[in-house]
Coordinates of C-alpha atoms in Angstrom, one line a residue:
X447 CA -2.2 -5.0 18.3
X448 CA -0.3 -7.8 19.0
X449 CA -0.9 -11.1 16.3
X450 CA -3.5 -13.5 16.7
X451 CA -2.1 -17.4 17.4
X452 CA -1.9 -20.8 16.3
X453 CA -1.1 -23.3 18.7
X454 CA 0.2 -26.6 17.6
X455 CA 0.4 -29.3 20.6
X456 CA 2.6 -33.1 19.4
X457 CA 4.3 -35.2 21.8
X458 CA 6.7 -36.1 18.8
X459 CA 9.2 -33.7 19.0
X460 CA 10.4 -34.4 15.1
X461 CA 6.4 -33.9 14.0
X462 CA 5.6 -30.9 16.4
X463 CA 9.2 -28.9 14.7
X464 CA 8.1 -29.9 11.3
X465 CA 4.0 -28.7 12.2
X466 CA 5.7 -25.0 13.3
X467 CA 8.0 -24.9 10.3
X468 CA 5.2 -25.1 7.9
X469 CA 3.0 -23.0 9.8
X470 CA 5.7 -20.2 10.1
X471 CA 6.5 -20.8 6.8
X472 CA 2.8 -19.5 5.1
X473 CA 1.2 -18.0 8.3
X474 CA 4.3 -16.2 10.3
X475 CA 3.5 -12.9 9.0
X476 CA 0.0 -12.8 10.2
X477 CA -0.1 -15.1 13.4
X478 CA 2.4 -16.1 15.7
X479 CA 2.9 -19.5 16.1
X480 CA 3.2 -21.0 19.7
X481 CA 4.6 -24.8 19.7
X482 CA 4.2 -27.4 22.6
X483 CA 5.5 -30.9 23.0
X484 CA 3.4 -31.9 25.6
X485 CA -0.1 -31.4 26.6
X486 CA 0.8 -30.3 29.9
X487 CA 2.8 -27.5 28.5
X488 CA 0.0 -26.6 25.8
X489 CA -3.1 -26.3 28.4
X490 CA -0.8 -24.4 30.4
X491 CA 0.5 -22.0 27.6
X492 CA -3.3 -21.5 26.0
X493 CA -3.8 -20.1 29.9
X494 CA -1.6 -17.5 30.2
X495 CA -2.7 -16.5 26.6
X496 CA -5.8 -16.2 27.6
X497 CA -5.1 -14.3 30.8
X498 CA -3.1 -12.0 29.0
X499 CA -6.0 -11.3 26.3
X500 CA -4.5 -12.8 23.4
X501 CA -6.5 -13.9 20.7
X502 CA -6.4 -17.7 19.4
X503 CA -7.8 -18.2 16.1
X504 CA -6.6 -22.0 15.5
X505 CA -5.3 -25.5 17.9
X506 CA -3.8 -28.1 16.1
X507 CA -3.2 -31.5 18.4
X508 CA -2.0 -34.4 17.6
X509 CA -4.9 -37.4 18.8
X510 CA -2.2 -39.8 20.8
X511 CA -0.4 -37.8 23.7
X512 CA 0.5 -39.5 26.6
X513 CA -1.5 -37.3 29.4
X514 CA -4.2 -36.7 27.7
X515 CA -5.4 -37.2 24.0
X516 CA -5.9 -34.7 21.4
X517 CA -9.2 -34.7 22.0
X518 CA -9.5 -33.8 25.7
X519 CA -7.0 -31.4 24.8
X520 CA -9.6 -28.9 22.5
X521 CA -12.1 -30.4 25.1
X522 CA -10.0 -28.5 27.7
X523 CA -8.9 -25.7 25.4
X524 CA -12.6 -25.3 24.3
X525 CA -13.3 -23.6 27.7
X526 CA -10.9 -20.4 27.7
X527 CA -11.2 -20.5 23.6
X528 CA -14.7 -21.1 22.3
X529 CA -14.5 -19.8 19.1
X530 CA -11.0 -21.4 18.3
X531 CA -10.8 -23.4 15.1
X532 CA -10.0 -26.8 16.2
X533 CA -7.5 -29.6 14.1
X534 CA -7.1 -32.9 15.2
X535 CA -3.7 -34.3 13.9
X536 CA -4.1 -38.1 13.4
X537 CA -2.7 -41.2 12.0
X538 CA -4.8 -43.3 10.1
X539 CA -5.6 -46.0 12.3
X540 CA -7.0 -43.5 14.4
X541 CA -10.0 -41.8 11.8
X542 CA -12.8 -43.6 14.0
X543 CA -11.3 -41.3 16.7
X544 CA -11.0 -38.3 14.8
X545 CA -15.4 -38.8 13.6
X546 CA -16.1 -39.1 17.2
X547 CA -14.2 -36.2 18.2
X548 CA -16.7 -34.6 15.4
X549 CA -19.2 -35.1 17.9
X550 CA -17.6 -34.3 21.3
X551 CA -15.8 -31.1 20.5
X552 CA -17.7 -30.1 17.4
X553 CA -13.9 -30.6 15.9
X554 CA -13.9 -28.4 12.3
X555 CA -11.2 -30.7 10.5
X556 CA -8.7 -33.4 11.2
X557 CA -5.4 -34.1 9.3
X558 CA -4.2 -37.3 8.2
X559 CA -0.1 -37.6 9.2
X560 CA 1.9 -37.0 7.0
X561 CA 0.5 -34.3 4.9
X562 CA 3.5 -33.7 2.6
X563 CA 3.3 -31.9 0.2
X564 CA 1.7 -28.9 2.6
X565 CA 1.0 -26.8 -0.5
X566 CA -1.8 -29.4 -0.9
X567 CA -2.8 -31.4 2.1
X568 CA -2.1 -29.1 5.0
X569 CA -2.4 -25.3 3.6
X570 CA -5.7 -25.3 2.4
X571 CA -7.4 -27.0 5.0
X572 CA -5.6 -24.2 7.3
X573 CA -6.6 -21.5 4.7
X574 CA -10.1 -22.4 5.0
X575 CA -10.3 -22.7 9.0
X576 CA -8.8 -19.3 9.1
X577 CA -11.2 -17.5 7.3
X578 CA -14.0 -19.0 8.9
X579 CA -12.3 -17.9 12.0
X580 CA -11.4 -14.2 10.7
X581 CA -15.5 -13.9 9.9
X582 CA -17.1 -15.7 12.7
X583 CA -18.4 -13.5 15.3
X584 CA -16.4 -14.0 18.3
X585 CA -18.4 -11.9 20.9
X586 CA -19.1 -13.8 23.9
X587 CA -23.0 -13.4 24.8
X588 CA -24.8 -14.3 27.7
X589 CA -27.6 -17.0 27.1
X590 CA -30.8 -16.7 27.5
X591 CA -32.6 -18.6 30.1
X592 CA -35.5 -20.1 29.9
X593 CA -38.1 -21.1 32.4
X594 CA -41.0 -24.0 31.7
X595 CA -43.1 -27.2 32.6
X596 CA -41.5 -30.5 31.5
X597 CA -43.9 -31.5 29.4
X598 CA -45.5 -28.1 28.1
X599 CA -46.0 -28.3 24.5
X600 CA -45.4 -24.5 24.2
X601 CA -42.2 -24.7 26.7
X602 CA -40.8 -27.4 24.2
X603 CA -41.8 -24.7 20.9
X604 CA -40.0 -22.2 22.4
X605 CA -36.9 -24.3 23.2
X606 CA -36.8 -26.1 19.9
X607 CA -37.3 -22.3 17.8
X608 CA -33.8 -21.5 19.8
X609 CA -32.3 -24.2 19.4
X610 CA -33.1 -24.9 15.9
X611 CA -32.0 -21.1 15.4
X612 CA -28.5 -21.7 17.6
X613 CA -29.3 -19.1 20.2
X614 CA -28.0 -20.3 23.1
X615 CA -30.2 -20.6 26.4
X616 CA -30.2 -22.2 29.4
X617 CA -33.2 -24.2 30.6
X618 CA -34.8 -24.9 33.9
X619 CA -37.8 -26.5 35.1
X620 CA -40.1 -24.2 37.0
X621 CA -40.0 -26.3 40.2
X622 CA -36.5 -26.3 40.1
X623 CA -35.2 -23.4 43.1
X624 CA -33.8 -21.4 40.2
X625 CA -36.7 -21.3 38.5
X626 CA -38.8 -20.7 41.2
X627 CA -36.9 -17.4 41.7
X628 CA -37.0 -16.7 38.6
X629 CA -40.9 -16.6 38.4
X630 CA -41.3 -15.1 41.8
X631 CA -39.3 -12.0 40.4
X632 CA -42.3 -11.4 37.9
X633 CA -45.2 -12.0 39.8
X634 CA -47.5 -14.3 40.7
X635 CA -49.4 -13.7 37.5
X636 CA -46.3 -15.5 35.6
X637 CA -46.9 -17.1 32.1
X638 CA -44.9 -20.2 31.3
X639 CA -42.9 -20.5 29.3
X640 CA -40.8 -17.6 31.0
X641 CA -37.6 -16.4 28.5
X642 CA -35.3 -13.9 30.2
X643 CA -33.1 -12.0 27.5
X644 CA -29.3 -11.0 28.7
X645 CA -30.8 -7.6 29.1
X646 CA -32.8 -8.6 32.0
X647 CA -36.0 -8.3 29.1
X648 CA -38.6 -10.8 30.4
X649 CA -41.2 -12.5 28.1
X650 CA -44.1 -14.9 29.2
X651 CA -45.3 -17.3 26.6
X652 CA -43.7 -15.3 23.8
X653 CA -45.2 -15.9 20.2
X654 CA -42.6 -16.9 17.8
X655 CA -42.4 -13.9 16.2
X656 CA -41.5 -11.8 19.4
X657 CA -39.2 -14.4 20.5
X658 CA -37.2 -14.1 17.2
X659 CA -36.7 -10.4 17.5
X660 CA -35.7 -10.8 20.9
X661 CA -33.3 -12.6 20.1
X662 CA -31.7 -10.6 17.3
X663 CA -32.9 -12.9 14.2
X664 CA -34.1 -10.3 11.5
X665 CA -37.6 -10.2 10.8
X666 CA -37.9 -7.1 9.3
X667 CA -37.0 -6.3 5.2
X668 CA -34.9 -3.6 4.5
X669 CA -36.6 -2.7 1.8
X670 CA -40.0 -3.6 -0.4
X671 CA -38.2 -4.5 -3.7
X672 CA -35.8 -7.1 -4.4
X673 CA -34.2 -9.1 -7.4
X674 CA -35.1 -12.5 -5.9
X675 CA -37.5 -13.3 -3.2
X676 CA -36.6 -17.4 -1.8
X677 CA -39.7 -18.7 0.3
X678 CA -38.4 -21.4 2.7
X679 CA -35.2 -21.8 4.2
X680 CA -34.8 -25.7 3.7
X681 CA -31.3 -27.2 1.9
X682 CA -32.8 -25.6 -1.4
X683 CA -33.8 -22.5 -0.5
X684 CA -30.2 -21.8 1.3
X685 CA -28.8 -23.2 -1.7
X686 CA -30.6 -20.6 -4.0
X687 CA -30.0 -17.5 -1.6
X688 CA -26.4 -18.9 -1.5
X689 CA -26.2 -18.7 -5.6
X690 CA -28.5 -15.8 -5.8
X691 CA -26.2 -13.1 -3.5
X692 CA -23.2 -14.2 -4.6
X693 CA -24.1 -13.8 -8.1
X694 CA -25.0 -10.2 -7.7
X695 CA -28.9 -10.5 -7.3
X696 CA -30.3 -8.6 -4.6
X697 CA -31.4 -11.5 -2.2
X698 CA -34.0 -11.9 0.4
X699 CA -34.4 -15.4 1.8
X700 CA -38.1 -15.7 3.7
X701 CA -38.1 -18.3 6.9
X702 CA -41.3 -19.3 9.0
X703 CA -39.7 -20.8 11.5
X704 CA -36.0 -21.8 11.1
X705 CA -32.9 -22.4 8.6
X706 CA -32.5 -25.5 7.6
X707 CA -35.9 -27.7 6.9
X708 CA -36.4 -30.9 7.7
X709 CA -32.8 -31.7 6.7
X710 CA -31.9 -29.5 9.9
X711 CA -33.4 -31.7 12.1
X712 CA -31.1 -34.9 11.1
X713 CA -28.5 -35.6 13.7
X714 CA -25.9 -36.8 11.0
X715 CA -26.0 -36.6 7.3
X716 CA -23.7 -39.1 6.0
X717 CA -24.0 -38.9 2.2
X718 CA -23.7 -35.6 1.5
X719 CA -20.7 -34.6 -1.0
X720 CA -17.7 -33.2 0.6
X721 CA -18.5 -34.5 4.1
X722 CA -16.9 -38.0 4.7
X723 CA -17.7 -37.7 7.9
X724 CA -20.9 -36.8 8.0
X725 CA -22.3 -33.4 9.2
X726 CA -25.3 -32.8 11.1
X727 CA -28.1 -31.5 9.9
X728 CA -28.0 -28.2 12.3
X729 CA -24.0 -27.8 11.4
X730 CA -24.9 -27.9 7.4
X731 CA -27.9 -25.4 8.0
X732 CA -25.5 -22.9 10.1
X733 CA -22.8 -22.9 7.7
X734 CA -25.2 -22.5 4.4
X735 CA -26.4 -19.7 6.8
X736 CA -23.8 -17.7 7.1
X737 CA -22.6 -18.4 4.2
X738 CA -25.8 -16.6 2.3
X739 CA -24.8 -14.1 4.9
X740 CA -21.6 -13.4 3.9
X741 CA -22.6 -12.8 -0.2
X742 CA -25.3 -9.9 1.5
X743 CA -28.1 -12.1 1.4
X744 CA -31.1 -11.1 3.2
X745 CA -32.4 -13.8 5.6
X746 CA -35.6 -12.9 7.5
X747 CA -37.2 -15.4 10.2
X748 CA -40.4 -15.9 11.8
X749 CA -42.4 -14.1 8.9
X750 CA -44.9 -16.5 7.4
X751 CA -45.8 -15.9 3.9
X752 CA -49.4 -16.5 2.9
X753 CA -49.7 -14.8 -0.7
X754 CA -47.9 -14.8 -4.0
X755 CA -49.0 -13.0 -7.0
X756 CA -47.8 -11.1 -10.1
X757 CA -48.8 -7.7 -10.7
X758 CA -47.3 -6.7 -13.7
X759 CA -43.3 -7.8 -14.1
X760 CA -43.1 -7.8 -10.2
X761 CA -44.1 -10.9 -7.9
X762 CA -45.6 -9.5 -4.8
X763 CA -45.3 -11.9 -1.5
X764 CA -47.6 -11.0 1.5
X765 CA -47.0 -11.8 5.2
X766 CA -49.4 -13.0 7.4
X767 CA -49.0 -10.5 9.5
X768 CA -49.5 -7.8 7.1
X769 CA -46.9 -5.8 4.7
X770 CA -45.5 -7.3 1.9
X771 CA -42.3 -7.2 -0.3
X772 CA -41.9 -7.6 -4.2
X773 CA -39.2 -9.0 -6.6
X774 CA -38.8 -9.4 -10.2
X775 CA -38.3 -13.3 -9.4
X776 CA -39.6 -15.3 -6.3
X777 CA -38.3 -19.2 -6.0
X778 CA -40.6 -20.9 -3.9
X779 CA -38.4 -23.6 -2.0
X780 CA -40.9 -24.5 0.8
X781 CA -40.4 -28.0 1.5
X782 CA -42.6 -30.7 3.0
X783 CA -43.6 -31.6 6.5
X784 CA -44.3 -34.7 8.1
X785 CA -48.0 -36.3 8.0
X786 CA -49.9 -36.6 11.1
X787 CA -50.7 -40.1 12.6
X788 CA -54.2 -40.5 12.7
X789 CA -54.1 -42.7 15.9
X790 CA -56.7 -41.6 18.4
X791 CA -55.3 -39.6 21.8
X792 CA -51.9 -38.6 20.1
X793 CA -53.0 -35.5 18.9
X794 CA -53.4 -34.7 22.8
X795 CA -49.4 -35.1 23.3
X796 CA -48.0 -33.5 20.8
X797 CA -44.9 -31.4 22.2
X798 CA -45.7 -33.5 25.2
X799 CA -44.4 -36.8 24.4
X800 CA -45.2 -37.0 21.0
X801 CA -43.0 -35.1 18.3
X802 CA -43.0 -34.9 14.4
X803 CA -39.6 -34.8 13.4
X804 CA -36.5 -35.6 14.9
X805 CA -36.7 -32.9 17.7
X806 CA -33.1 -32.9 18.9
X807 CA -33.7 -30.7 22.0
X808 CA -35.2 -33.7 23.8
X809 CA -32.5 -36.2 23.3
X810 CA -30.9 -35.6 26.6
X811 CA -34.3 -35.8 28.1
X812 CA -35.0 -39.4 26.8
X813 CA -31.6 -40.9 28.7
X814 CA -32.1 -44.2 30.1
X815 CA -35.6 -44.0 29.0
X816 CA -37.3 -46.3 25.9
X817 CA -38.3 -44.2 22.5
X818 CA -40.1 -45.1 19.7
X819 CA -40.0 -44.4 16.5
X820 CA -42.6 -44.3 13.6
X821 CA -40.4 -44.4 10.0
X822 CA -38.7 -46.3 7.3
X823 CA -36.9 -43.3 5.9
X824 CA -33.7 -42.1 6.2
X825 CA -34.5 -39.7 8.6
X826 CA -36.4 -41.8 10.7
X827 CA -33.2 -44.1 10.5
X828 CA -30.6 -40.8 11.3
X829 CA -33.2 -40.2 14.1
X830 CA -33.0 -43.9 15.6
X831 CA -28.7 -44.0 15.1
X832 CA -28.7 -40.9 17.3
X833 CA -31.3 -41.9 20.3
X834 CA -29.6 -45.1 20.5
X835 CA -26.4 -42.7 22.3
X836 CA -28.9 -41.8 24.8
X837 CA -31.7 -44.3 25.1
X838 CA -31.5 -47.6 26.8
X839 CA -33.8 -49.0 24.0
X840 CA -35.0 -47.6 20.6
X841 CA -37.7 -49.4 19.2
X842 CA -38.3 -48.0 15.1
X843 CA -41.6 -49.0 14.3
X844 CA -42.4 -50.1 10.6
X845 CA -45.2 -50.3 9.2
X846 CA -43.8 -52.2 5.5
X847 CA -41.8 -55.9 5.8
X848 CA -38.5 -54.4 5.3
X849 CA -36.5 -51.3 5.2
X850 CA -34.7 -51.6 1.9
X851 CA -37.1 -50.0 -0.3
X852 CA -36.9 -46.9 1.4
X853 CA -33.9 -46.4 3.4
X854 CA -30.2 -45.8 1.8
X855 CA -27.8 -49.0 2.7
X856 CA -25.5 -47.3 5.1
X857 CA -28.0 -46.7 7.6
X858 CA -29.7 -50.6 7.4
X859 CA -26.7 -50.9 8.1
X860 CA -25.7 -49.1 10.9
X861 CA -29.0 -49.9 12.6
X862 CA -28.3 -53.6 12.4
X863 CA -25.1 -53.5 14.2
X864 CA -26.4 -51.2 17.1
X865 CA -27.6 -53.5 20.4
X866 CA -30.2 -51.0 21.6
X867 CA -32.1 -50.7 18.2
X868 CA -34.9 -53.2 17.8
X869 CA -37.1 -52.7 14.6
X870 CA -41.1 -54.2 14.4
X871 CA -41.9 -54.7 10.9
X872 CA -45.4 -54.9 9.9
X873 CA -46.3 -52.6 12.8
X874 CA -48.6 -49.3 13.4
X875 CA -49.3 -47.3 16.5
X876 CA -53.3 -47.6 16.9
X877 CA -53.5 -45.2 19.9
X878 CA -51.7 -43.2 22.4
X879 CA -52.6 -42.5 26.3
X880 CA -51.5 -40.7 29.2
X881 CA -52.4 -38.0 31.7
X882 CA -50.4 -35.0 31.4
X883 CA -48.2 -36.4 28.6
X884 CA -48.0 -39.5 26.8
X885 CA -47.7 -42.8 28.9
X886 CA -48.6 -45.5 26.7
X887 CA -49.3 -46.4 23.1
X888 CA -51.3 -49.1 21.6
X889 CA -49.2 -51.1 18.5
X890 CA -50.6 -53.4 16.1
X891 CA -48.0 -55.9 14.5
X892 CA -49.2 -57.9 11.8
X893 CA -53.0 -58.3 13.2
X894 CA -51.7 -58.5 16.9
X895 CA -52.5 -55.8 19.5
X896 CA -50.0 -54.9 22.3
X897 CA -49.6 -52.4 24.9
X898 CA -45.9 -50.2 25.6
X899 CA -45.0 -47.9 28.0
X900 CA -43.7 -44.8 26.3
X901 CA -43.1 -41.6 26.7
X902 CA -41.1 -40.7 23.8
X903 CA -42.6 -40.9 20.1
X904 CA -41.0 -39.7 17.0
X905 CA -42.7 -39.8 14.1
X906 CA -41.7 -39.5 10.5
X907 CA -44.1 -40.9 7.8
X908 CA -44.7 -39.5 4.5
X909 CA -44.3 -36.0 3.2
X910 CA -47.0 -33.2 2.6
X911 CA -46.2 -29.9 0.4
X912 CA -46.6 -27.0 2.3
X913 CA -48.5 -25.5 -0.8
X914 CA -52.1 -24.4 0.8
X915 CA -51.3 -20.7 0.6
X916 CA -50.7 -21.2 -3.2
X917 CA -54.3 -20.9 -3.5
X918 CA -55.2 -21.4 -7.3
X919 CA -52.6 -19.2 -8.8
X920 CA -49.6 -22.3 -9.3
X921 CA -50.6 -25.5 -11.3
X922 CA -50.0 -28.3 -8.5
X923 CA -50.3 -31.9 -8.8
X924 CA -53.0 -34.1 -7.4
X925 CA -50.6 -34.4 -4.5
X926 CA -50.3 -30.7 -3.9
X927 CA -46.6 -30.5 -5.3
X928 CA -46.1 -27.5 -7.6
X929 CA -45.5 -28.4 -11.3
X930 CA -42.8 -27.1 -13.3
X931 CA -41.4 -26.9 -16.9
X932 CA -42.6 -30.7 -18.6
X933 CA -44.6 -31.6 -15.9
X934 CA -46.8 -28.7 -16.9
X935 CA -47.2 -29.6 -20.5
X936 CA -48.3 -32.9 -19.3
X937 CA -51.2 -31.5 -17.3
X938 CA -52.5 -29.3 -20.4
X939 CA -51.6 -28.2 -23.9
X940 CA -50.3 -24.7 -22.4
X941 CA -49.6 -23.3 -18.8
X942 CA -52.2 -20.6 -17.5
X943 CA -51.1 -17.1 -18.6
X944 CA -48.1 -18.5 -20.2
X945 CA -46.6 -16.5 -22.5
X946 CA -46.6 -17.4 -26.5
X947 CA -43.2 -16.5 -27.0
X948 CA -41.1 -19.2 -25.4
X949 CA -42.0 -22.6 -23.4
X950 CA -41.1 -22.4 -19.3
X951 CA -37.6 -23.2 -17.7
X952 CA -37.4 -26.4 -16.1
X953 CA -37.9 -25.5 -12.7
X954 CA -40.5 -22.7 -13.4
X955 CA -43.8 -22.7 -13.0
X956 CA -47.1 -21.9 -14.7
X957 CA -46.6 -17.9 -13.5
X958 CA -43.7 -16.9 -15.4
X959 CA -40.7 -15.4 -12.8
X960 CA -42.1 -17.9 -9.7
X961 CA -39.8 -21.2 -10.3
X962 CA -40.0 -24.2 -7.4
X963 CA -37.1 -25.6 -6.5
X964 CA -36.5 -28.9 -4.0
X965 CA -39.2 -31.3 -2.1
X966 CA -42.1 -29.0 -2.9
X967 CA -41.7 -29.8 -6.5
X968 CA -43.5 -32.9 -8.0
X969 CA -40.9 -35.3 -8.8
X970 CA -38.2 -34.0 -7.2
X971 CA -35.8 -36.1 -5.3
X972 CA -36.0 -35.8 -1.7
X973 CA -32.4 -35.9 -1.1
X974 CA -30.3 -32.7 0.7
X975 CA -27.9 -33.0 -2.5
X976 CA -30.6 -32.8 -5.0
X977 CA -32.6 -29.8 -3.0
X978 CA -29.5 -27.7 -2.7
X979 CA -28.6 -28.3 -6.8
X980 CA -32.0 -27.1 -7.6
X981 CA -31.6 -24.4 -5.8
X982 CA -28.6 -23.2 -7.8
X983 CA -29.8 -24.2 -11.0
X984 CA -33.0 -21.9 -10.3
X985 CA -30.8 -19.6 -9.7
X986 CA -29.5 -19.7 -13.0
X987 CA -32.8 -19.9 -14.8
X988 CA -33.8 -16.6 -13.1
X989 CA -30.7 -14.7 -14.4
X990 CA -32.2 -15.8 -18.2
X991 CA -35.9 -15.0 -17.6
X992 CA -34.7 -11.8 -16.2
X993 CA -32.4 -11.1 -19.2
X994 CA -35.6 -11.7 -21.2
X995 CA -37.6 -8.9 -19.7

């Protein structure tokens, strides 16, 4: 079989010799290297490669080419290579280039010129983009189409599970000729939302749970006993299936809906170690992912979990619907979710208009249109940076007299130097309207009613514990966050059914084996760093209680 290649594309004919010599110096054994001092040349060389069938595992280009950048260069290349790993070779007056080409060709790195000494400024970063490349799976699939009302809440659940999952579909209005077809090729008895599977499979108004296996996301365990049972697949719980599998621990990692949390949802993360650049939330997820993935963690979706108790030295977790699985340790990593706003009428519109979170999928829908949104958090902030690229107006609704309390300085700001953003202190939605889908909301800013068109509201206010299933078994606070190590010595003189023989771990709770790592846990910080360390560091503390058994 002939060798996979790496294509290096540089106008400068001294840079482009020097990028092949050091490629060929550490890579020519495994992958030939192709070289191109023009992007002309290099569009038409990555065609005949991929005419002939030749593989491409990496594109290196150089950002300031004469007929075309580097960036519509892996824009171009993008088509005949998806899964290419793609470099952006820049100077450094040109970073602001290289972060928007983050955005526009999901670029994996870019490389500062010069980059001597290679052994530490150009080899790693290649190192690590060929390994991702050598374990991605590079089968091309056809999407999945999907068939629904515009402003059907269940439409919009069944796009957002997808998309939040990165299945790829394609999606069309029912009205549209396509669609039309489409249903007329089930019957007249069609149920919207229609999902056709690249099998031909047809589902109408799947459940989430059927739409998940259709898809190919495990639901099912591949066994009822494990080490380590993680409920929730937020930044902590990826973070403790991460640590778990890849220290030996038989791992299952539970998910009700999708990877990632609420921190998924962000459209960039900008303060998150090792990311100068930011990341988006759904890139972090996916990589955390498949990186539990790769150790031989388990990671099951669409299975909720509504039962947790210990019988004998195993914790036994129950599904709601039905069977269960068991594990000498369970870390319950469940996360928060967004409080409702209590405005009359906008319980109507919700997935129709009205959304609770940042709900990505409908950013393209909201173009030229006005959005509002309810926050003074950073992810309402993340959420208002992001609309702005798509929105003529974004109006971030605040219901304090400033944002500084409550949202980190970068993103104050950021907001203040974007045109498009306006933000209402001192304001509160008081009601929503509309026929099919919202139309109009009524605000209140500092005693004064007005009236909006809108038919886009975000909303991100406050944070609730998804704890209810707990039942009475875990010590929670008044709040409903679980209480762990300290905190539960400060709400008695002895947890429950504690054992005599030693106090609990930090992140453990009153049951003994069930530890609670990131925003579910009372006085945690609600930060993506601190979610993912706790989920390590449980990690840790189950190896000891399960040496101590």
């Amino acid at each position: 079989m002939d060798k996979p290649v790496i294509v290096t594309v540089d106008d400068d004919p001294g840079v482009s010799r020097a990028v092949a010599r050091d490629l060929r110096k550490k890579y020519g054994q495994q992958y030939r290297i192709v070289r191109a001092e023009t992007a002309e040349q290099g569009i038409e060389a990555v065609r005949e490669m991929r005419l002939r069938g030749d593989e491409v595992a990496a594109i290196l280009a150089d950002y300031r080419m004469p007929q075309m950048n580097g960036v519509q260069f892996l824009e171009a290349a993008m088509d005949m290579y998806p899964f290419a790993r793609r470099v952006l070779l820049t100077a450094y007056a040109d970073t602001d280039a290289a972060i928007q080409a983050i955005n526009v060709v999901d670029l994996d790195h870019y490389l500062l010129k010069p980059w001597d000494p290679p052994e530490e400024k150009f080899y790693p970063v290649i190192d690590g983009q060929l390994d991702a490349w050598q374990r991605s799976d590079r089968q091309i699939r056809p999407e999945l189409q999907v068939v629904g009302d515009r402003w059907s809440a269940q439409s919009y659940r069944v796009r957002d599970f997808l998309a939040r999952n990165h299945v790829p579909y394609q999606w069309m209005l029912a009205e549209d000729p396509e669609g039309q077809q489409l249903v007329a090729a089930v019957g007249s008895d069609c149920h919207l939302p229609l999902v056709i599977t690249a099998e031909g499979e047809h589902l109408q108004a799947p459940d989430q749970s059927t739409l998940a296996s259709a898809v190919g996301l495990s639901t099912t365990p591949s066994t009822d006993f494990y080490d380590l049972i993680v409920i929730g697949g937020g930044p902590a719980g990826l973070g403790a299936a991460v640590y778990g599998a890849s220290e030996g621990l038989r791992t299952v990692l539970v998910e009700a809906y999708s990877s990632g949390g609420q921190a998924g949802q962000s459209s960039r993360i900008e303060n998150y170690l090792g990311f100068p650049d930011g990341v988006s939330g759904a890139q972090l997820a996916d990589r955390a992912r498949r990186q539990a993935l790769k150790f031989g963690a388990e990671l099951l979706t669409a299975r909720k979990v509504v039962s947790l108790e210990a019988k004998g030295q195993a914790r036994v977790v129950g599904f709601r619907d039905g069977g269960e699985i068991a594990a000498h340790a369970v870390i319950l990593a469940t996360g928060v979710t967004y409080r409702r706003l209590e405005a009359p009428g906008l319980d109507d519109f919700v997935g129709r208009g009205v959304y609770y979170g940042a709900a990505l999928t409908e950013a393209a829908s909201c173009q030229d249109g006005e959005v509002f949104i309810v926050g003074a958090a950073n992810s309402a902030g993340q959420a208002a940076v992001y609309l702005a690229g798509f929105a003529s107006k974004v109006h971030l609704l605040v219901r304090g007299e400033g944002l500084e309390k409550s949202m980190s300085y970068y993103l104050i700001e950021q907001i203040a130097a974007i045109p498009n953003i306006e933000v209402h202190y001192e304001t509160q939605v008081t009601a929503g309207a509309g026929d099919d889908h919202l139309e109009r909301l009524t605000l209140t800013t500092q005693g004064k009613e007005w009236t909006a068109d809108a038919q886009w509201l975000f909303v991100f206010i406050g944070a609730e514990p998804y704890t209810s299933w707990l039942g009475d078994g875990l010590e929670r606070d008044a709040k409903g966050f679980v209480l762990t190590g300290p905190d539960l010595v400060a709400y008695g003189e002895r947890p429950r059914n504690w054992p005599l023989r030693r106090q609990p771990y930090f992140l453990e709770t009153n049951v003994p084996g069930v530890f609670a790592a990131g925003d579910v846990r009372a006085d945690s910080i609600k930060r993506v760093a601190s979610a993912v360390g706790e989920g390590a560091m449980a990690v840790a503390l189950v190896h000891r209680y399960m040496e101590k058994q």
